[in-house]
Amino acid sequence: MSIKINTMELKRLLEMTPPEQNIMLVGKHGIGKSQILEDFYTKKGMKVVLLFLGQMSDPGDLIGLLNKNDKTGKTDFMPPYWFPMDGQPIVLFLDELNRARPEVLQTIMDLALNRTLAGRKLPEGSRIISAVNSGEEYQLTDLDPALVSRFNVFEFYPSVPEWLLWAEANGIDKRIISFISENPNMLDGADLRHEDMGLEKSPDRRAWARLSSIIKDSHDISSDDIFKKVAAGIVGMAAATKFINAVSNNKMLSAPEILEGDFAKLHDKLLKYETPELAIINESLFRYLESKSYDNSKTSHIAANLSKYFGWLATEQKQEAIAHFTNLFSSGMYAQAVVFIMINTPALEKNIKRFIDSL
């Protein structure tokens, strides 16, 4: 059984692990492994080379082709297109490792142990990270224990709140964000999968992002059947039906409505919500502040409404919702939101800390 880590833990793990130690990430497709790694190391100025091993039919696709050396009269391997000839360290991301052909895996053995490929060493400081799929729905190649032993193995499963925060920051359609907030089991659609799926679709994180790019400029998607058909082709019929129905019936207040509107007019609506709905609202407020989805000119108004909202929770004695709010504050996931509160609403910060101290 591999050790489970989320996105925040993965980034800390990458910081802690020396480059000579290899990392293997186990997980489902479409959960953002390659994107997270590329973003992380690109910000550090390192080039990320992504190789899909499942698409390689021959070791030559990885190590390069034989070529006669005119100087020595012997044959050697021409470096492959991706090999860093400038001496700069790279991050070599070996995706679909357990979809690779056995002969390709044999080539990986020396690369993983000695950082050597056909006699040519990777530059000092280079990293090797692999990703493998897990589950009976995949056609996979069994990995040699000797190969696995050359990697630190972790099961990578980004949490739903982490995805929602990413979605907020990357402009994913608000209706999708709201739907996943209320139906977190629909993000990866685990409840919708079964063994004999064939071509039947089920949702994943990439699929929701693709659907967002199609619907985000469409105001009304519930009255036109074409949107349901499009959604079904992307996330599957079961998830699409539930999503379209939720959009049609959604009455949940959004973060912009609470923070940018007239808070006094929202009391009656807020009174209808129980703790689970208030928890969803709490998270939407923190995501909104974390992703800075607002005009700076509205900062003081947003800060005032945030204080009013917390004060309303206290007045109505919504203790569980307050506890959830304070937990988000201290979780470490919403650093920018915490800074916003500390700078713009110092009285709210004191109330939060007072509540924490009272526990």
Coordinates of C-alpha atoms in Angstrom, one line a residue:
M1 CA 0.0 0.0 0.0
S2 CA 1.5 3.3 -1.1
I3 CA 1.4 6.5 1.0
K4 CA -1.3 9.0 0.0
I5 CA -0.4 12.7 -0.6
N6 CA -2.3 15.7 -1.8
T7 CA -1.1 18.6 -3.9
M8 CA 0.2 20.7 -0.9
E9 CA 2.0 17.7 0.4
L10 CA 3.4 16.9 -3.0
K11 CA 5.0 20.3 -3.3
R12 CA 6.6 20.0 0.1
L13 CA 7.8 16.5 -0.8
L14 CA 9.4 17.9 -4.0
E15 CA 11.2 20.6 -1.9
M16 CA 12.5 18.0 0.6
T17 CA 13.6 15.2 -1.7
P18 CA 17.2 15.5 -3.0
P19 CA 17.4 15.3 -6.8
E20 CA 19.3 12.0 -6.9
Q21 CA 16.2 10.3 -5.4
N22 CA 13.5 9.3 -7.9
I23 CA 9.8 9.8 -7.2
M24 CA 6.9 7.7 -8.5
L25 CA 3.3 9.0 -8.4
V26 CA 0.5 6.5 -8.5
G27 CA -2.9 7.8 -9.4
K28 CA -5.8 8.0 -11.8
H29 CA -5.7 9.8 -15.2
G30 CA -6.7 13.4 -15.4
I31 CA -5.9 14.5 -11.9
G32 CA -3.2 17.0 -13.0
K33 CA 0.1 15.2 -12.2
S34 CA 2.0 16.6 -15.2
Q35 CA 0.5 20.1 -14.9
I36 CA 1.4 20.5 -11.2
L37 CA 4.9 19.3 -11.8
E38 CA 5.4 21.5 -14.8
D39 CA 4.1 24.6 -13.0
F40 CA 6.2 23.8 -9.9
Y41 CA 9.5 23.4 -11.6
T42 CA 9.0 26.0 -14.4
K43 CA 8.7 28.6 -11.6
K44 CA 12.1 27.4 -10.4
G45 CA 13.6 27.9 -13.8
M46 CA 14.0 24.1 -14.6
K47 CA 12.9 22.6 -17.9
V48 CA 10.4 19.8 -17.6
V49 CA 10.6 17.0 -20.2
L50 CA 7.5 15.0 -20.5
L51 CA 7.8 11.5 -22.1
F52 CA 4.7 9.3 -22.6
L53 CA 6.3 5.9 -22.3
G54 CA 3.1 4.1 -23.3
Q55 CA 3.4 5.6 -26.8
M56 CA 6.9 4.3 -27.3
S57 CA 7.1 1.2 -29.5
D58 CA 10.9 0.7 -29.3
P59 CA 13.8 1.5 -26.9
G60 CA 15.2 3.7 -29.7
D61 CA 12.3 6.1 -29.1
L62 CA 13.8 6.8 -25.7
I63 CA 17.6 6.4 -26.0
G64 CA 18.0 7.5 -29.6
L65 CA 19.2 5.7 -32.7
L66 CA 22.5 4.0 -33.5
N67 CA 24.9 6.0 -35.6
K68 CA 28.4 5.4 -36.9
N69 CA 30.9 7.7 -35.2
D70 CA 33.2 8.9 -38.1
K71 CA 36.0 9.7 -35.6
T72 CA 36.2 6.3 -33.9
G73 CA 34.7 4.1 -36.6
K74 CA 32.4 2.7 -34.0
T75 CA 28.7 2.9 -33.5
D76 CA 27.1 5.0 -30.7
F77 CA 23.7 6.3 -30.0
M78 CA 22.6 9.7 -31.3
P79 CA 21.1 11.7 -28.4
P80 CA 17.3 11.8 -28.5
Y81 CA 15.6 15.1 -29.2
W82 CA 14.9 15.8 -25.5
F83 CA 18.3 15.1 -24.1
P84 CA 19.9 18.3 -22.5
M85 CA 23.1 18.9 -24.4
D86 CA 23.7 22.2 -22.8
G87 CA 24.5 20.7 -19.4
Q88 CA 21.5 22.3 -17.6
P89 CA 19.6 20.0 -15.2
I90 CA 16.1 18.9 -16.2
V91 CA 13.1 17.3 -14.7
L92 CA 12.5 14.1 -16.6
F93 CA 8.8 13.1 -16.2
L94 CA 8.2 9.6 -17.3
D95 CA 4.4 9.4 -17.7
E96 CA 2.5 6.1 -18.2
L97 CA 5.5 4.1 -16.8
N98 CA 3.3 1.0 -16.3
R99 CA 1.9 1.2 -19.9
A100 CA 5.4 0.9 -21.4
R101 CA 6.5 -2.1 -23.3
P102 CA 8.9 -4.5 -21.4
E103 CA 11.8 -3.6 -23.6
V104 CA 11.4 0.1 -22.9
L105 CA 11.2 -0.6 -19.2
Q106 CA 14.6 -2.3 -19.4
T107 CA 16.1 0.9 -20.7
I108 CA 14.5 2.8 -17.7
M109 CA 16.4 0.5 -15.2
D110 CA 19.8 2.1 -15.9
L111 CA 18.3 5.6 -16.2
A112 CA 16.6 5.3 -12.8
L113 CA 19.7 3.9 -11.0
N114 CA 22.6 5.6 -12.6
R115 CA 21.1 8.6 -14.4
T116 CA 22.6 7.2 -17.6
L117 CA 21.0 6.6 -21.0
A118 CA 23.1 4.7 -23.6
G119 CA 26.3 5.8 -21.8
R120 CA 25.3 9.4 -21.6
K121 CA 24.6 10.9 -18.1
L122 CA 22.0 13.4 -17.3
P123 CA 23.3 16.7 -16.1
E124 CA 24.0 17.0 -12.3
G125 CA 21.0 18.1 -10.4
S126 CA 18.5 16.5 -12.8
R127 CA 15.4 14.8 -11.4
I128 CA 13.5 11.7 -12.5
I129 CA 9.8 11.5 -11.7
S130 CA 7.5 8.9 -13.0
A131 CA 3.7 8.5 -13.0
V132 CA 1.7 5.2 -13.1
N133 CA -2.0 4.6 -13.4
S134 CA -3.7 2.3 -10.9
G135 CA -7.0 0.4 -11.3
E136 CA -8.6 -2.5 -13.1
E137 CA -9.9 -0.2 -15.8
Y138 CA -6.4 0.3 -17.3
Q139 CA -4.4 -2.0 -19.6
L140 CA -1.1 -2.1 -17.6
T141 CA 2.3 -3.7 -17.6
D142 CA 3.5 -5.3 -14.4
L143 CA 6.5 -3.4 -13.1
D144 CA 9.7 -5.3 -12.0
P145 CA 10.2 -4.9 -8.2
A146 CA 13.8 -4.0 -8.9
L147 CA 12.6 -1.0 -10.9
V148 CA 10.0 0.0 -8.4
S149 CA 12.7 -0.1 -5.7
R150 CA 14.5 2.7 -7.4
F151 CA 11.7 5.1 -6.7
N152 CA 10.1 6.7 -3.7
V153 CA 6.4 5.7 -4.2
F154 CA 3.4 7.8 -3.3
E155 CA -0.3 7.7 -4.2
F156 CA -1.1 11.1 -5.5
Y157 CA -4.7 12.2 -4.9
P158 CA -5.3 16.0 -5.0
S159 CA -8.1 16.9 -2.6
V160 CA -11.4 18.4 -3.9
P161 CA -10.8 21.7 -2.1
E162 CA -7.4 22.0 -3.8
W163 CA -9.0 21.4 -7.2
L164 CA -11.7 24.0 -6.4
L165 CA -9.1 26.5 -5.5
W166 CA -7.2 25.8 -8.7
A167 CA -10.5 26.1 -10.6
E168 CA -11.3 29.4 -9.1
A169 CA -7.8 30.8 -10.0
N170 CA -8.0 29.4 -13.5
G171 CA -11.4 30.7 -14.6
I172 CA -13.3 27.5 -14.5
D173 CA -17.0 28.2 -15.0
K174 CA -18.7 29.2 -11.7
R175 CA -21.5 26.7 -12.2
I176 CA -19.1 23.9 -12.3
I177 CA -17.3 25.1 -9.2
S178 CA -20.6 25.4 -7.4
F179 CA -21.7 21.9 -8.6
I180 CA -18.4 20.2 -7.4
S181 CA -18.6 22.1 -4.1
E182 CA -22.0 20.6 -3.5
N183 CA -21.2 17.2 -5.1
P184 CA -17.5 16.5 -4.5
N185 CA -17.9 12.8 -5.4
M186 CA -18.7 14.0 -9.0
L187 CA -15.2 15.5 -9.5
D188 CA -13.6 12.2 -10.4
G189 CA -16.8 10.2 -10.7
A190 CA -15.7 7.2 -8.7
D191 CA -19.3 6.4 -7.8
L192 CA -20.2 6.3 -11.4
R193 CA -17.6 3.8 -12.6
H194 CA -18.0 0.1 -13.0
E195 CA -15.8 -2.7 -14.3
D196 CA -17.2 -3.1 -17.8
M197 CA -17.4 0.5 -19.0
G198 CA -16.4 0.1 -22.6
L199 CA -16.7 3.5 -24.2
E200 CA -19.0 4.8 -21.4
K201 CA -17.7 8.2 -20.1
S202 CA -17.2 9.2 -16.5
P203 CA -16.1 12.5 -15.2
D204 CA -12.5 13.5 -14.3
R205 CA -10.8 16.8 -13.6
R206 CA -9.6 17.3 -17.2
A207 CA -13.2 16.7 -18.5
W208 CA -14.7 19.3 -16.2
A209 CA -12.1 21.8 -17.4
R210 CA -13.0 21.0 -21.1
L211 CA -16.7 21.4 -20.4
S212 CA -16.0 24.7 -18.7
S213 CA -14.3 26.0 -21.9
I214 CA -17.5 25.3 -23.9
I215 CA -20.2 26.6 -21.5
K216 CA -18.5 29.5 -19.8
D217 CA -19.8 32.1 -22.3
S218 CA -23.3 30.7 -22.3
H219 CA -25.7 32.2 -19.9
D220 CA -28.5 29.6 -19.9
I221 CA -27.5 26.0 -20.4
S222 CA -30.5 24.3 -18.9
S223 CA -33.1 25.2 -21.5
D224 CA -31.2 23.9 -24.6
D225 CA -30.8 20.1 -24.9
I226 CA -27.5 20.5 -26.9
F227 CA -25.7 21.5 -23.7
K228 CA -26.8 18.3 -22.0
K229 CA -25.6 16.2 -25.0
V230 CA -22.3 18.1 -25.1
A231 CA -21.8 17.7 -21.3
A232 CA -22.7 13.9 -21.6
G233 CA -20.0 13.5 -24.2
I234 CA -17.4 15.0 -22.0
V235 CA -18.3 13.9 -18.4
G236 CA -20.7 11.1 -19.1
M237 CA -24.5 11.0 -19.1
A238 CA -25.0 10.4 -15.3
A239 CA -22.8 13.4 -14.3
A240 CA -24.1 15.6 -17.1
T241 CA -27.8 15.0 -16.0
K242 CA -27.0 15.8 -12.4
F243 CA -25.0 18.9 -13.4
I244 CA -27.7 20.3 -15.7
N245 CA -30.4 19.7 -13.1
A246 CA -28.3 21.3 -10.4
V247 CA -27.7 24.4 -12.6
S248 CA -31.5 24.6 -13.2
N249 CA -32.3 24.5 -9.5
N250 CA -29.3 26.1 -7.9
K251 CA -30.3 28.8 -5.4
M252 CA -27.0 28.8 -3.4
L253 CA -25.6 32.3 -2.7
S254 CA -22.2 32.9 -4.4
A255 CA -19.1 34.5 -2.9
P256 CA -19.5 37.7 -5.1
E257 CA -23.2 38.0 -4.0
I258 CA -22.2 37.9 -0.3
L259 CA -19.0 39.9 -0.4
E260 CA -19.8 42.5 -3.1
G261 CA -23.5 42.9 -2.7
D262 CA -25.7 44.5 0.0
F263 CA -25.3 42.1 2.9
A264 CA -28.4 43.3 4.7
K265 CA -30.6 41.9 1.9
L266 CA -29.2 38.4 2.3
H267 CA -30.4 37.6 5.9
D268 CA -33.5 35.8 4.8
K269 CA -31.7 33.6 2.3
L270 CA -28.9 32.8 4.7
L271 CA -31.4 31.7 7.4
K272 CA -32.6 28.9 5.1
Y273 CA -29.1 27.2 5.1
E274 CA -28.0 24.5 7.4
T275 CA -24.4 23.7 8.4
P276 CA -23.5 21.7 5.2
E277 CA -24.6 24.6 3.0
L278 CA -22.9 27.2 5.2
A279 CA -19.7 25.1 5.0
I280 CA -19.9 25.3 1.2
I281 CA -20.4 29.1 1.4
N282 CA -17.4 29.3 3.8
E283 CA -15.1 27.6 1.3
S284 CA -16.4 29.7 -1.6
L285 CA -15.5 32.8 0.4
F286 CA -12.0 31.7 1.1
R287 CA -11.4 30.5 -2.5
Y288 CA -12.7 33.9 -3.7
L289 CA -10.2 35.8 -1.5
E290 CA -7.4 33.4 -2.2
S291 CA -7.7 33.7 -6.0
K292 CA -8.2 37.5 -5.7
S293 CA -11.3 37.3 -7.9
Y294 CA -12.2 40.9 -7.2
D295 CA -11.4 44.5 -8.1
N296 CA -9.0 46.1 -5.6
S297 CA -11.3 49.1 -5.4
K298 CA -13.9 46.9 -3.7
T299 CA -11.5 45.7 -1.0
S300 CA -13.0 47.7 1.9
H301 CA -16.6 46.7 1.0
I302 CA -15.6 43.0 0.7
A303 CA -13.8 43.2 4.1
A304 CA -16.8 44.8 5.7
N305 CA -19.2 42.2 4.3
L306 CA -16.9 39.3 5.4
S307 CA -17.0 40.7 8.9
K308 CA -20.8 41.0 8.7
Y309 CA -21.1 37.4 7.5
F310 CA -18.9 36.1 10.4
G311 CA -20.9 38.3 12.8
W312 CA -24.1 36.9 11.4
L313 CA -22.9 33.3 12.1
A314 CA -22.2 34.3 15.7
T315 CA -25.5 36.1 16.1
E316 CA -27.4 33.1 14.8
Q317 CA -25.2 30.8 17.0
K318 CA -24.1 28.8 14.0
Q319 CA -21.3 27.2 16.0
E320 CA -20.4 24.4 13.7
A321 CA -20.2 26.8 10.7
I322 CA -18.0 29.1 12.8
A323 CA -15.8 26.2 13.6
H324 CA -15.5 25.3 10.0
F325 CA -14.7 28.9 9.1
T326 CA -11.9 29.1 11.7
N327 CA -10.6 25.8 10.5
L328 CA -10.3 27.1 7.0
F329 CA -8.4 30.1 8.4
S330 CA -5.9 28.0 10.2
S331 CA -5.6 25.2 7.6
G332 CA -2.7 26.7 5.7
M333 CA -4.5 26.2 2.3
Y334 CA -5.7 29.7 1.9
A335 CA -2.6 31.8 2.7
Q336 CA -3.7 34.9 0.7
A337 CA -7.2 34.9 2.2
V338 CA -5.6 34.8 5.7
V339 CA -3.4 37.8 4.7
F340 CA -6.5 39.6 3.4
I341 CA -8.2 39.1 6.8
M342 CA -5.2 40.1 8.8
I343 CA -4.7 43.3 6.9
N344 CA -8.2 44.4 6.1
T345 CA -10.3 43.0 9.0
P346 CA -8.1 42.9 12.2
A347 CA -11.3 42.7 14.4
L348 CA -12.4 39.6 12.5
E349 CA -9.0 38.1 13.0
K350 CA -9.3 38.7 16.7
N351 CA -12.7 37.1 16.8
I352 CA -11.4 34.0 14.9
K353 CA -8.5 33.6 17.3
R354 CA -10.8 34.1 20.3
F355 CA -13.1 31.3 19.0
I356 CA -10.1 29.0 18.5
D357 CA -8.8 29.7 22.0
S358 CA -12.2 28.9 23.4
L359 CA -12.2 25.4 22.0

